[in-house]
Amino acid sequence: MINENWESEFKTRLLEHYDEMKWLYTELYNDPHAFDYFCEMLHQYYAERSDLLKEWDEARIAVPNWYQGNEMLGMLMYVKQFAGNLKGVKEHLDYIQECGVNYLHLMPLLESPAGRSDGGYAVSNFRKVQPELGTMEDLSDLATECHKKGMSVCLDFVMNHTSEDHEWAKRARAGEKEYQDRYFFFDNWNIPNEFEKTVPQVFPTTAPGNFSWCEEAHKVVMTTFYPYQWDLNYNNPTVFNDMTANMLNLCNHGVDIVRLDAVPYIWKKLGTPCRNLPEVHTLVRLMRMAAEVVCPGTLLLGEVVMEPSKVVPYFGSVEKPECHMLYNVTTMASTWHTVATRDVRLLKHQLGTVFALPKQYTFLNYLRCHDDIGWGLDYDFLGQFGTNEVQHKKFLNDYFTGKLWESNGRGELYNDDPTLGDARLCGTTASLCGIEAAVYEKNDWKLNMSLELDEMLHAFLFTQSGIPVLYSGDEIGQLNDYSYHDDPLKWDDSRYLHRGDLNWDHVAMRNDMNTRQGRLFHALRKLEKIRAAHPVFESDADAWVVETYNDHVLGIGRYYDNEKLIALFNFSEDEQVAWINEDEDYIDLMTGLQRDAKGVNLAGHSFAWLLHSYREKEYNTEAPTPIEKKTKSVDKSSTKAMPEEKKTEVKAEAKPAEKKAEVKAETKPAEKKAEVKAETKPAEKKTEVKAEAKPVEKKTEVKAEAKPAEKMAEVKAETKPVEKKAAVKPAAKKAQPAKKTTRKPAAKKTRKTTKKATTKKATTK
Ligand code: GLC
């Protein structure tokens, strides 16, 4: 039902989707009353949305692909581990910005019972922030501040289940039928046992089975994840209506990107695996339309940790899109497989699949996140080389837990299921790359090799189309945190191994190139800047696998807007040759020097970004690339940046004033000029900066029409000049990190619900 008194903007947007919405809703629920309630609810959230956020919506509608540019860089963090609380994060936004990040993913921060929180994924109140992290106002404040700095905010929306402490769960436990109907309650184990015949397990060791006994209600309740996470019953339209309202409420607090947690699981049906059912897609499509009506600047990010054939359908179709973005989970897992095997054939095959997808599909690429690595690889493909799934998983786990003589990885197993040999893996990028082992052994050679591997993996990450997302701490090579072993609230979940507090003392070392933190930080910054400066890294570039005739070397080609990139990655620790034969003239983007793309020699764990520009005149008549200028004194045969040169670069970058100017320069070409003027010190430096300034300006000119994010900023600037000003003004840097809250170990809580163990196959999660 459409109310004539509703605002015309809302009515127009609603009308655009009304028929499809009603059709899909009726297909699922056949409840006109509930549908009317749904529309009323959408209007309520539209009416409550702030004018400022509505302006952002407008700006984003004007540039709908604003999130697909090559300047996008994400960071994923736990608020508490990063800076104690939401205010702390706000105080450290300068650091996040210094990392080049413009997409901030905050891990779950809504109220969740201590010790039964699953890292915040058991929400007891969708309208309240965990008190130790702050308030809903703090969340809005932080989002506003992020927006001023041109950053988007992503937040988890845990929609498959609630905590057993949620109001609905409490009332269900107390026997209220209305609330029991919001979950899956059964009088006895008969039906649950039938479900168990076809439903895999997510946590076979830490929380076996998919159902738990609820003593108070004297019934069995569905708990796919932990026993304290009760699955919501989306067969009930009230659940869908209220949960969509909860999502929209987060959007109205400034959340730009909603991560739909565990979305494949939200529809259950007896006799099926209860994953990826067609009704899930109907619900996601409805949520997409709800967001487009109420807060069209919002993006949906689906957490679909499944095999590729199950992931892609969550994009929906061009006419009826579902999620805007999805995780590139198989590429992530295949990358770590390649690290262990030094054999790029699986990765080539996987990338071939991804590259063949429509370019509008935006993937979130990552090396590590807050979860374990599940070995969901393409075993049919690997089978042709005689690889056996169970043995291979064991090999990978042995490799990354350092059990094999040649391995320096320091991970831990997660949900080791000996019956199926299906353990998954935890650990930070740095520890898995061998940095932890090298530091412990005080072995510089090993450290260097591990750092090179870490850098190369990030270069590969940045070569992929989509949004690269760093896991907070990875920018300085943070190691595993073993303290969770002593914390009774955490010790049975090894994912806490890579969820340690950010070490701010190490962050403070980021400008000292004699430290591993400094080396990694600046290596990543350099890659990010190059990525942002070259259109060839745009998401809609053509991408293809380059045959290197060497199974240790991955080759990727990219083409966009008169730029061609040949990227080569040597996954072996030995020197290798990429047997390629590309005719054009190439510049090595890392050194700025000319380099042939023919029979390319690559040192162990090294990589090359070789660029050919078809706009040769521009390159020849204007100025060399920024990097070329910087490295003009480097030995031409070198494929890697020399330490000396790195030092100079870091020194230059370390000065706070320059740094600030640099941040400005990245946003506004005009300010870049100001920076050049301000630079009056050593003559040499001045020339260097000038040279740097040119291509950036040039690029901005050339791309002025194509760049979604810039375009969006322009639109925004027109609507809100004050805001725009604030967005480019670098905020004062805080010298001290926020005081971290200390964790009080508490006694292990006895579970109110007990889960029945079964021996079903675990999922890839
Ligand atoms: C998602 C989260 C994971 C959590 C699960 C249950 O997969 O990434 O950390 O355990 O959902 O909510």
XYZ file of N, CA and C in Angstrom, residues 7 10 41-51 54 252 294:
48
model
N 6.336 11.483 1.210
C 7.148 12.419 0.433
C 7.312 11.899 -0.995
N 10.311 9.628 -1.705
C 10.137 8.263 -1.193
C 9.176 7.492 -2.087
N 7.156 0.574 7.419
C 8.445 0.573 8.118
C 9.521 1.246 7.257
N 9.507 0.954 5.961
C 10.494 1.597 5.085
C 10.319 3.112 5.149
N 9.067 3.525 5.139
C 8.831 4.970 5.187
C 9.352 5.576 6.490
N 9.115 4.859 7.575
C 9.583 5.369 8.877
C 11.098 5.631 8.844
N 11.856 4.671 8.270
C 13.316 4.859 8.257
C 13.757 5.917 7.255
N 12.970 6.043 6.194
C 13.272 7.121 5.253
C 13.069 8.467 5.972
N 11.951 8.581 6.687
C 11.623 9.846 7.362
C 12.669 10.176 8.433
N 13.190 9.133 9.067
C 14.149 9.366 10.156
C 15.577 9.649 9.662
N 15.828 9.336 8.418
C 17.204 9.486 7.902
C 17.594 10.960 7.877
N 18.816 11.244 8.332
C 19.244 12.644 8.448
C 19.437 13.280 7.070
N 19.333 14.599 7.034
C 19.500 15.307 5.759
C 20.903 15.090 5.198
N 21.100 11.865 3.595
C 20.327 11.904 2.338
C 21.140 12.586 1.235
N 21.015 4.311 9.100
C 20.692 5.678 9.534
C 21.676 6.198 10.580
N 15.179 3.346 0.923
C 15.393 4.160 2.132
C 16.736 4.902 2.121
